Amino acid sequence: MTSFQRKGLQARILSTEEEEKLKRDQALVSAFKQQKLEKEAQKNWDLFYKRNSTNFFKDRHWTTREFEELRSCREYEGQKLTLLEAGCGVGNCLFPLLEEDLNLFAYACDFSPRAVDYVKQHPLYNAERCKVFQCDLTRDDLLDHVPPESVDAVTLIFVLSAVHPEKMRLVLLNVYKVLKPGRSVLFRDYGLNDHAMLRFKAGSKLGENFYVRQDGTRSYFFTDAEGYLGCFQFLATMNNIMNIMNKNFKNHHP
């Protein structure tokens, strides 16, 4: 049996002007350019971190407040927990968690080698409390870095939206292999009609709810009916019990 918990899944209501804008912007980026974007996805994220260094995203001190499952998954006080932060960026979520919880060990990975280097250069980085590595979650096997069924929780915070929709299940199957039976995947991401979605100019659309930014990075915007939850329900066919904690899709910048 698999338990799904859905929280706050409501698309933002559009104004008439916004609805008209989306109706006008139906032309898709050419297949050739889309293939190029997929091929250069890692390079584009690496260039993003080269331009922005560690200054683009704020530290996410809200994680344990928003994800009470990070606290409640302990069977007793003081129990050591193991976390995988899939798509860690430069550590904006990782380091606040390690600061707050001294009984936490974290694995953390990112698509961008440059982002991983920034994490290792962070003054709070401690190899005894976290293991950080570069990983393409759609292709590289997490078991090369993380023991099977060893992780109490996996976080996917603004991660799946950056993955091509056809490859999202590959990410989830990958993290599933390292998750303990009955434990949780915690995620947060862009919802349909997010303000960020409305900011895309004409010529940015890759597919249904899927867009490319000027820097070549991409973003998908999820609805309750498909996408995210469809991917997680796919995992329900696996043998282990798995709790899927869906923290609400956000209609603002991460």
PDB file of C-alpha atoms in Angstrom:
ATOM      1  CA  MET A   1       0.000   0.000   0.000  1.00  0.00           C
ATOM      2  CA  THR A   2       1.254   3.458  -0.867  1.00  0.00           C
ATOM      3  CA  SER A   3       0.101   6.588   0.916  1.00  0.00           C
ATOM      4  CA  PHE A   4      -0.242   9.849  -1.018  1.00  0.00           C
ATOM      5  CA  GLN A   5      -0.682  13.123   0.837  1.00  0.00           C
ATOM      6  CA  ARG A   6      -1.612  16.130  -1.246  1.00  0.00           C
ATOM      7  CA  LYS A   7      -1.338  19.622   0.172  1.00  0.00           C
ATOM      8  CA  GLY A   8      -2.369  22.888  -1.416  1.00  0.00           C
ATOM      9  CA  LEU A   9      -2.792  21.701  -4.999  1.00  0.00           C
ATOM     10  CA  GLN A  10      -4.631  24.618  -6.537  1.00  0.00           C
ATOM     11  CA  ALA A  11      -3.741  26.424  -9.737  1.00  0.00           C
ATOM     12  CA  ARG A  12      -3.753  30.199  -9.493  1.00  0.00           C
ATOM     13  CA  ILE A  13      -6.827  31.762 -11.094  1.00  0.00           C
ATOM     14  CA  LEU A  14      -5.875  33.813 -14.141  1.00  0.00           C
ATOM     15  CA  SER A  15      -7.121  37.242 -15.058  1.00  0.00           C
ATOM     16  CA  THR A  16      -8.786  37.686 -18.456  1.00  0.00           C
ATOM     17  CA  GLU A  17      -5.642  39.389 -19.745  1.00  0.00           C
ATOM     18  CA  GLU A  18      -3.460  36.496 -18.573  1.00  0.00           C
ATOM     19  CA  GLU A  19      -5.765  33.941 -20.172  1.00  0.00           C
ATOM     20  CA  GLU A  20      -5.563  35.792 -23.476  1.00  0.00           C
ATOM     21  CA  LYS A  21      -1.769  35.909 -23.273  1.00  0.00           C
ATOM     22  CA  LEU A  22      -1.536  32.131 -22.839  1.00  0.00           C
ATOM     23  CA  LYS A  23      -3.955  31.553 -25.707  1.00  0.00           C
ATOM     24  CA  ARG A  24      -1.795  33.684 -27.999  1.00  0.00           C
ATOM     25  CA  ASP A  25       1.469  31.987 -27.044  1.00  0.00           C
ATOM     26  CA  GLN A  26       0.891  28.593 -28.665  1.00  0.00           C
ATOM     27  CA  ALA A  27       3.810  28.417 -31.110  1.00  0.00           C
ATOM     28  CA  LEU A  28       6.395  25.838 -30.028  1.00  0.00           C
ATOM     29  CA  VAL A  29      10.163  26.050 -30.195  1.00  0.00           C
ATOM     30  CA  SER A  30      11.449  24.014 -33.154  1.00  0.00           C
ATOM     31  CA  ALA A  31      12.245  20.334 -32.668  1.00  0.00           C
ATOM     32  CA  PHE A  32      15.886  21.015 -33.601  1.00  0.00           C
ATOM     33  CA  LYS A  33      16.273  23.664 -30.897  1.00  0.00           C
ATOM     34  CA  GLN A  34      14.487  21.464 -28.355  1.00  0.00           C
ATOM     35  CA  GLN A  35      16.933  18.634 -29.035  1.00  0.00           C
ATOM     36  CA  LYS A  36      19.810  21.086 -28.641  1.00  0.00           C
ATOM     37  CA  LEU A  37      18.416  22.319 -25.312  1.00  0.00           C
ATOM     38  CA  GLU A  38      18.149  18.761 -24.022  1.00  0.00           C
ATOM     39  CA  LYS A  39      21.680  17.957 -25.132  1.00  0.00           C
ATOM     40  CA  GLU A  40      23.069  21.119 -23.526  1.00  0.00           C
ATOM     41  CA  ALA A  41      20.963  21.039 -20.352  1.00  0.00           C
ATOM     42  CA  GLN A  42      23.918  20.440 -18.043  1.00  0.00           C
ATOM     43  CA  LYS A  43      26.021  23.122 -19.732  1.00  0.00           C
ATOM     44  CA  ASN A  44      23.211  25.656 -19.382  1.00  0.00           C
ATOM     45  CA  TRP A  45      22.818  24.997 -15.649  1.00  0.00           C
ATOM     46  CA  ASP A  46      26.577  25.158 -15.175  1.00  0.00           C
ATOM     47  CA  LEU A  47      26.621  28.552 -16.913  1.00  0.00           C
ATOM     48  CA  PHE A  48      23.735  29.659 -14.698  1.00  0.00           C
ATOM     49  CA  TYR A  49      25.840  29.013 -11.593  1.00  0.00           C
ATOM     50  CA  LYS A  50      28.891  30.594 -13.223  1.00  0.00           C
ATOM     51  CA  ARG A  51      26.917  33.823 -13.745  1.00  0.00           C
ATOM     52  CA  ASN A  52      25.100  33.854 -10.420  1.00  0.00           C
ATOM     53  CA  SER A  53      27.592  32.130  -8.118  1.00  0.00           C
ATOM     54  CA  THR A  54      25.862  31.448  -4.782  1.00  0.00           C
ATOM     55  CA  ASN A  55      23.815  34.648  -4.837  1.00  0.00           C
ATOM     56  CA  PHE A  56      20.677  33.769  -6.815  1.00  0.00           C
ATOM     57  CA  PHE A  57      18.592  31.763  -4.322  1.00  0.00           C
ATOM     58  CA  LYS A  58      18.060  32.598  -0.667  1.00  0.00           C
ATOM     59  CA  ASP A  59      18.749  30.033   2.045  1.00  0.00           C
ATOM     60  CA  ARG A  60      15.635  27.952   2.669  1.00  0.00           C
ATOM     61  CA  HIS A  61      15.149  28.106   6.410  1.00  0.00           C
ATOM     62  CA  TRP A  62      11.487  27.150   5.972  1.00  0.00           C
ATOM     63  CA  THR A  63      12.135  23.503   5.134  1.00  0.00           C
ATOM     64  CA  THR A  64      11.510  21.866   8.516  1.00  0.00           C
ATOM     65  CA  ARG A  65       8.576  24.183   9.157  1.00  0.00           C
ATOM     66  CA  GLU A  66       6.901  23.348   5.859  1.00  0.00           C
ATOM     67  CA  PHE A  67       7.895  19.676   5.854  1.00  0.00           C
ATOM     68  CA  GLU A  68       6.934  18.427   9.299  1.00  0.00           C
ATOM     69  CA  GLU A  69       7.713  14.923   8.011  1.00  0.00           C
ATOM     70  CA  LEU A  70      11.404  15.705   8.422  1.00  0.00           C
ATOM     71  CA  ARG A  71      10.785  15.854  12.168  1.00  0.00           C
ATOM     72  CA  SER A  72       8.124  13.192  12.534  1.00  0.00           C
ATOM     73  CA  CYS A  73      10.020  10.426  10.730  1.00  0.00           C
ATOM     74  CA  ARG A  74      12.188   9.900  13.826  1.00  0.00           C
ATOM     75  CA  GLU A  75      11.177   6.889  15.908  1.00  0.00           C
ATOM     76  CA  TYR A  76      12.842   8.334  19.007  1.00  0.00           C
ATOM     77  CA  GLU A  77      14.437  11.623  20.060  1.00  0.00           C
ATOM     78  CA  GLY A  78      18.047  11.954  19.019  1.00  0.00           C
ATOM     79  CA  GLN A  79      17.793   9.291  16.329  1.00  0.00           C
ATOM     80  CA  LYS A  80      20.258   9.892  13.517  1.00  0.00           C
ATOM     81  CA  LEU A  81      18.576  10.443  10.173  1.00  0.00           C
ATOM     82  CA  THR A  82      19.922  10.195   6.649  1.00  0.00           C
ATOM     83  CA  LEU A  83      18.664  12.564   3.962  1.00  0.00           C
ATOM     84  CA  LEU A  84      19.181  12.755   0.214  1.00  0.00           C
ATOM     85  CA  GLU A  85      18.787  16.206  -1.271  1.00  0.00           C
ATOM     86  CA  ALA A  86      18.381  15.537  -4.977  1.00  0.00           C
ATOM     87  CA  GLY A  87      19.194  18.705  -6.885  1.00  0.00           C
ATOM     88  CA  CYS A  88      20.969  20.548  -4.095  1.00  0.00           C
ATOM     89  CA  GLY A  89      22.119  23.572  -6.081  1.00  0.00           C
ATOM     90  CA  VAL A  90      24.647  25.511  -4.010  1.00  0.00           C
ATOM     91  CA  GLY A  91      23.317  24.274  -0.666  1.00  0.00           C
ATOM     92  CA  ASN A  92      20.527  26.756   0.103  1.00  0.00           C
ATOM     93  CA  CYS A  93      18.464  23.978   1.644  1.00  0.00           C
ATOM     94  CA  LEU A  94      21.274  21.628   2.674  1.00  0.00           C
ATOM     95  CA  PHE A  95      23.185  23.886   5.042  1.00  0.00           C
ATOM     96  CA  PRO A  96      20.184  25.273   6.970  1.00  0.00           C
ATOM     97  CA  LEU A  97      19.092  21.670   7.580  1.00  0.00           C
ATOM     98  CA  LEU A  98      22.532  20.599   8.778  1.00  0.00           C
ATOM     99  CA  GLU A  99      22.733  23.649  11.057  1.00  0.00           C
ATOM    100  CA  GLU A 100      19.333  22.980  12.568  1.00  0.00           C
ATOM    101  CA  ASP A 101      19.662  19.217  13.042  1.00  0.00           C
ATOM    102  CA  LEU A 102      22.968  17.959  14.429  1.00  0.00           C
ATOM    103  CA  ASN A 103      21.767  14.348  14.153  1.00  0.00           C
ATOM    104  CA  LEU A 104      21.363  14.554  10.387  1.00  0.00           C
ATOM    105  CA  PHE A 105      23.658  13.120   7.721  1.00  0.00           C
ATOM    106  CA  ALA A 106      22.971  14.241   4.168  1.00  0.00           C
ATOM    107  CA  TYR A 107      23.775  12.997   0.724  1.00  0.00           C
ATOM    108  CA  ALA A 108      23.423  15.808  -1.796  1.00  0.00           C
ATOM    109  CA  CYS A 109      23.805  15.877  -5.546  1.00  0.00           C
ATOM    110  CA  ASP A 110      23.328  18.266  -8.425  1.00  0.00           C
ATOM    111  CA  PHE A 111      23.335  18.190 -12.209  1.00  0.00           C
ATOM    112  CA  SER A 112      25.867  21.035 -12.326  1.00  0.00           C
ATOM    113  CA  PRO A 113      29.513  20.283 -11.450  1.00  0.00           C
ATOM    114  CA  ARG A 114      29.989  23.974 -10.657  1.00  0.00           C
ATOM    115  CA  ALA A 115      27.147  23.915  -8.120  1.00  0.00           C
ATOM    116  CA  VAL A 116      28.728  20.899  -6.431  1.00  0.00           C
ATOM    117  CA  ASP A 117      32.039  22.767  -6.216  1.00  0.00           C
ATOM    118  CA  TYR A 118      30.293  25.722  -4.552  1.00  0.00           C
ATOM    119  CA  VAL A 119      28.797  23.385  -1.953  1.00  0.00           C
ATOM    120  CA  LYS A 120      32.217  21.943  -1.157  1.00  0.00           C
ATOM    121  CA  GLN A 121      33.642  25.465  -0.793  1.00  0.00           C
ATOM    122  CA  HIS A 122      30.921  26.549   1.649  1.00  0.00           C
ATOM    123  CA  PRO A 123      32.293  27.396   5.132  1.00  0.00           C
ATOM    124  CA  LEU A 124      29.788  24.982   6.732  1.00  0.00           C
ATOM    125  CA  TYR A 125      30.724  22.065   4.494  1.00  0.00           C
ATOM    126  CA  ASN A 126      31.844  19.083   6.552  1.00  0.00           C
ATOM    127  CA  ALA A 127      32.596  15.794   4.816  1.00  0.00           C
ATOM    128  CA  GLU A 128      31.761  13.940   8.036  1.00  0.00           C
ATOM    129  CA  ARG A 129      28.170  15.208   7.897  1.00  0.00           C
ATOM    130  CA  CYS A 130      27.454  15.252   4.189  1.00  0.00           C
ATOM    131  CA  LYS A 131      28.554  13.618   0.974  1.00  0.00           C
ATOM    132  CA  VAL A 132      28.137  15.794  -2.112  1.00  0.00           C
ATOM    133  CA  PHE A 133      28.509  14.583  -5.685  1.00  0.00           C
ATOM    134  CA  GLN A 134      27.606  15.448  -9.264  1.00  0.00           C
ATOM    135  CA  CYS A 135      24.795  13.369 -10.739  1.00  0.00           C
ATOM    136  CA  ASP A 136      22.454  13.377 -13.716  1.00  0.00           C
ATOM    137  CA  LEU A 137      19.420  11.885 -11.996  1.00  0.00           C
ATOM    138  CA  THR A 138      17.935  10.823 -15.331  1.00  0.00           C
ATOM    139  CA  ARG A 139      20.969   8.755 -16.275  1.00  0.00           C
ATOM    140  CA  ASP A 140      23.519   8.194 -13.479  1.00  0.00           C
ATOM    141  CA  ASP A 141      22.851   5.495 -10.892  1.00  0.00           C
ATOM    142  CA  LEU A 142      22.521   6.899  -7.365  1.00  0.00           C
ATOM    143  CA  LEU A 143      23.648   3.524  -6.038  1.00  0.00           C
ATOM    144  CA  ASP A 144      27.167   4.456  -7.146  1.00  0.00           C
ATOM    145  CA  HIS A 145      27.165   6.989  -4.286  1.00  0.00           C
ATOM    146  CA  VAL A 146      24.372   6.023  -1.872  1.00  0.00           C
ATOM    147  CA  PRO A 147      23.744   2.543  -0.386  1.00  0.00           C
ATOM    148  CA  PRO A 148      20.424   0.921  -1.338  1.00  0.00           C
ATOM    149  CA  GLU A 149      17.471   1.547   1.000  1.00  0.00           C
ATOM    150  CA  SER A 150      19.580   3.705   3.329  1.00  0.00           C
ATOM    151  CA  VAL A 151      17.825   7.088   3.210  1.00  0.00           C
ATOM    152  CA  ASP A 152      15.046   8.247   5.558  1.00  0.00           C
ATOM    153  CA  ALA A 153      13.819  11.041   3.295  1.00  0.00           C
ATOM    154  CA  VAL A 154      14.461  12.466  -0.160  1.00  0.00           C
ATOM    155  CA  THR A 155      13.873  16.119  -1.003  1.00  0.00           C
ATOM    156  CA  LEU A 156      13.050  17.294  -4.521  1.00  0.00           C
ATOM    157  CA  ILE A 157      12.686  21.058  -4.163  1.00  0.00           C
ATOM    158  CA  PHE A 158      12.209  22.867  -7.485  1.00  0.00           C
ATOM    159  CA  VAL A 159      13.958  19.956  -9.210  1.00  0.00           C
ATOM    160  CA  LEU A 160      11.530  17.907 -11.307  1.00  0.00           C
ATOM    161  CA  SER A 161      10.286  21.043 -13.051  1.00  0.00           C
ATOM    162  CA  ALA A 162      13.768  21.434 -14.571  1.00  0.00           C
ATOM    163  CA  VAL A 163      13.677  17.907 -16.030  1.00  0.00           C
ATOM    164  CA  HIS A 164      12.159  17.029 -19.393  1.00  0.00           C
ATOM    165  CA  PRO A 165       8.665  15.609 -18.683  1.00  0.00           C
ATOM    166  CA  GLU A 166       9.527  12.362 -20.466  1.00  0.00           C
ATOM    167  CA  LYS A 167      12.407  11.770 -18.031  1.00  0.00           C
ATOM    168  CA  MET A 168      10.743  12.585 -14.716  1.00  0.00           C
ATOM    169  CA  ARG A 169       9.954   8.947 -13.967  1.00  0.00           C
ATOM    170  CA  LEU A 170      13.622   8.075 -14.399  1.00  0.00           C
ATOM    171  CA  VAL A 171      14.459  10.511 -11.589  1.00  0.00           C
ATOM    172  CA  LEU A 172      11.863   8.986  -9.279  1.00  0.00           C
ATOM    173  CA  LEU A 173      12.920   5.417 -10.003  1.00  0.00           C
ATOM    174  CA  ASN A 174      16.482   6.455  -9.229  1.00  0.00           C
ATOM    175  CA  VAL A 175      15.697   8.000  -5.828  1.00  0.00           C
ATOM    176  CA  TYR A 176      13.379   5.094  -5.009  1.00  0.00           C
ATOM    177  CA  LYS A 177      16.333   2.689  -4.976  1.00  0.00           C
ATOM    178  CA  VAL A 178      18.056   4.481  -2.085  1.00  0.00           C
ATOM    179  CA  LEU A 179      14.947   5.191   0.005  1.00  0.00           C
ATOM    180  CA  LYS A 180      14.137   3.011   3.006  1.00  0.00           C
ATOM    181  CA  PRO A 181      10.838   1.093   2.734  1.00  0.00           C
ATOM    182  CA  GLY A 182       7.935   3.191   3.959  1.00  0.00           C
ATOM    183  CA  ARG A 183       9.867   6.467   3.986  1.00  0.00           C
ATOM    184  CA  SER A 184       9.068   9.756   2.291  1.00  0.00           C
ATOM    185  CA  VAL A 185       9.813  11.820  -0.776  1.00  0.00           C
ATOM    186  CA  LEU A 186       9.244  15.508  -0.018  1.00  0.00           C
ATOM    187  CA  PHE A 187       8.797  17.887  -2.889  1.00  0.00           C
ATOM    188  CA  ARG A 188       7.865  21.409  -3.750  1.00  0.00           C
ATOM    189  CA  ASP A 189       7.632  22.952  -7.187  1.00  0.00           C
ATOM    190  CA  TYR A 190       5.998  25.329  -9.629  1.00  0.00           C
ATOM    191  CA  GLY A 191       2.255  25.074 -10.090  1.00  0.00           C
ATOM    192  CA  LEU A 192       0.208  25.791 -13.179  1.00  0.00           C
ATOM    193  CA  ASN A 193      -0.334  29.523 -13.813  1.00  0.00           C
ATOM    194  CA  ASP A 194       2.580  30.497 -11.592  1.00  0.00           C
ATOM    195  CA  HIS A 195       3.617  34.126 -12.110  1.00  0.00           C
ATOM    196  CA  ALA A 196       6.901  32.806 -13.511  1.00  0.00           C
ATOM    197  CA  MET A 197       4.929  30.988 -16.215  1.00  0.00           C
ATOM    198  CA  LEU A 198       3.204  34.215 -17.246  1.00  0.00           C
ATOM    199  CA  ARG A 199       6.534  36.021 -17.586  1.00  0.00           C
ATOM    200  CA  PHE A 200       7.714  33.862 -20.491  1.00  0.00           C
ATOM    201  CA  LYS A 201       7.755  35.724 -23.790  1.00  0.00           C
ATOM    202  CA  ALA A 202       6.311  34.389 -27.033  1.00  0.00           C
ATOM    203  CA  GLY A 203       8.604  31.788 -28.577  1.00  0.00           C
ATOM    204  CA  SER A 204       9.543  30.214 -25.232  1.00  0.00           C
ATOM    205  CA  LYS A 205       7.060  27.345 -25.218  1.00  0.00           C
ATOM    206  CA  LEU A 206       8.450  23.810 -25.546  1.00  0.00           C
ATOM    207  CA  GLY A 207       5.230  21.903 -24.914  1.00  0.00           C
ATOM    208  CA  GLU A 208       2.187  21.815 -22.668  1.00  0.00           C
ATOM    209  CA  ASN A 209       3.152  23.777 -19.510  1.00  0.00           C
ATOM    210  CA  PHE A 210       6.843  23.466 -20.470  1.00  0.00           C
ATOM    211  CA  TYR A 211       9.001  26.535 -21.223  1.00  0.00           C
ATOM    212  CA  VAL A 212      12.596  27.610 -21.805  1.00  0.00           C
ATOM    213  CA  ARG A 213      14.206  30.663 -20.203  1.00  0.00           C
ATOM    214  CA  GLN A 214      16.542  32.991 -22.064  1.00  0.00           C
ATOM    215  CA  ASP A 215      19.549  31.280 -20.468  1.00  0.00           C
ATOM    216  CA  GLY A 216      18.508  27.876 -21.841  1.00  0.00           C
ATOM    217  CA  THR A 217      17.294  26.410 -18.547  1.00  0.00           C
ATOM    218  CA  ARG A 218      13.787  24.968 -18.656  1.00  0.00           C
ATOM    219  CA  SER A 219      10.788  24.806 -16.363  1.00  0.00           C
ATOM    220  CA  TYR A 220       7.641  22.715 -16.230  1.00  0.00           C
ATOM    221  CA  PHE A 221       4.497  23.853 -14.400  1.00  0.00           C
ATOM    222  CA  PHE A 222       2.469  21.106 -12.750  1.00  0.00           C
ATOM    223  CA  THR A 223      -1.216  20.503 -12.238  1.00  0.00           C
ATOM    224  CA  ASP A 224      -2.907  18.213  -9.724  1.00  0.00           C
ATOM    225  CA  ALA A 225      -4.246  15.939 -12.434  1.00  0.00           C
ATOM    226  CA  GLU A 226      -1.026  14.955 -14.142  1.00  0.00           C
ATOM    227  CA  GLY A 227       2.700  15.280 -14.136  1.00  0.00           C
ATOM    228  CA  TYR A 228       3.985  15.100 -10.601  1.00  0.00           C
ATOM    229  CA  LEU A 229       1.346  12.895  -9.049  1.00  0.00           C
ATOM    230  CA  GLY A 230       1.163  10.707 -12.122  1.00  0.00           C
ATOM    231  CA  CYS A 231       4.876  10.036 -11.753  1.00  0.00           C
ATOM    232  CA  PHE A 232       4.526   9.178  -8.084  1.00  0.00           C
ATOM    233  CA  GLN A 233       1.547   6.926  -8.673  1.00  0.00           C
ATOM    234  CA  PHE A 234       3.715   5.048 -11.153  1.00  0.00           C
ATOM    235  CA  LEU A 235       5.992   4.154  -8.243  1.00  0.00           C
ATOM    236  CA  ALA A 236       3.050   2.633  -6.394  1.00  0.00           C
ATOM    237  CA  THR A 237       3.467  -0.411  -8.619  1.00  0.00           C
ATOM    238  CA  MET A 238       6.779  -1.150  -6.899  1.00  0.00           C
ATOM    239  CA  ASN A 239       6.934  -3.604  -4.000  1.00  0.00           C
ATOM    240  CA  ASN A 240       8.022  -1.392  -1.120  1.00  0.00           C
ATOM    241  CA  ILE A 241       5.694   0.822   0.886  1.00  0.00           C
ATOM    242  CA  MET A 242       6.400   4.440   0.110  1.00  0.00           C
ATOM    243  CA  ASN A 243       4.837   7.594   1.522  1.00  0.00           C
ATOM    244  CA  ILE A 244       4.665  10.402  -0.993  1.00  0.00           C
ATOM    245  CA  MET A 245       4.470  13.753   0.731  1.00  0.00           C
ATOM    246  CA  ASN A 246       3.384  16.425  -1.720  1.00  0.00           C
ATOM    247  CA  LYS A 247       4.122  19.850  -0.320  1.00  0.00           C
ATOM    248  CA  ASN A 248       2.160  22.382  -2.270  1.00  0.00           C
ATOM    249  CA  PHE A 249       3.103  23.589  -5.704  1.00  0.00           C
ATOM    250  CA  LYS A 250       4.177  27.190  -5.336  1.00  0.00           C
ATOM    251  CA  ASN A 251       2.967  30.205  -7.251  1.00  0.00           C
ATOM    252  CA  HIS A 252       5.991  32.328  -6.526  1.00  0.00           C
ATOM    253  CA  HIS A 253       9.752  32.201  -6.989  1.00  0.00           C
ATOM    254  CA  PRO A 254      11.693  29.582  -4.954  1.00  0.00           C
TER     255      PRO A 254
END
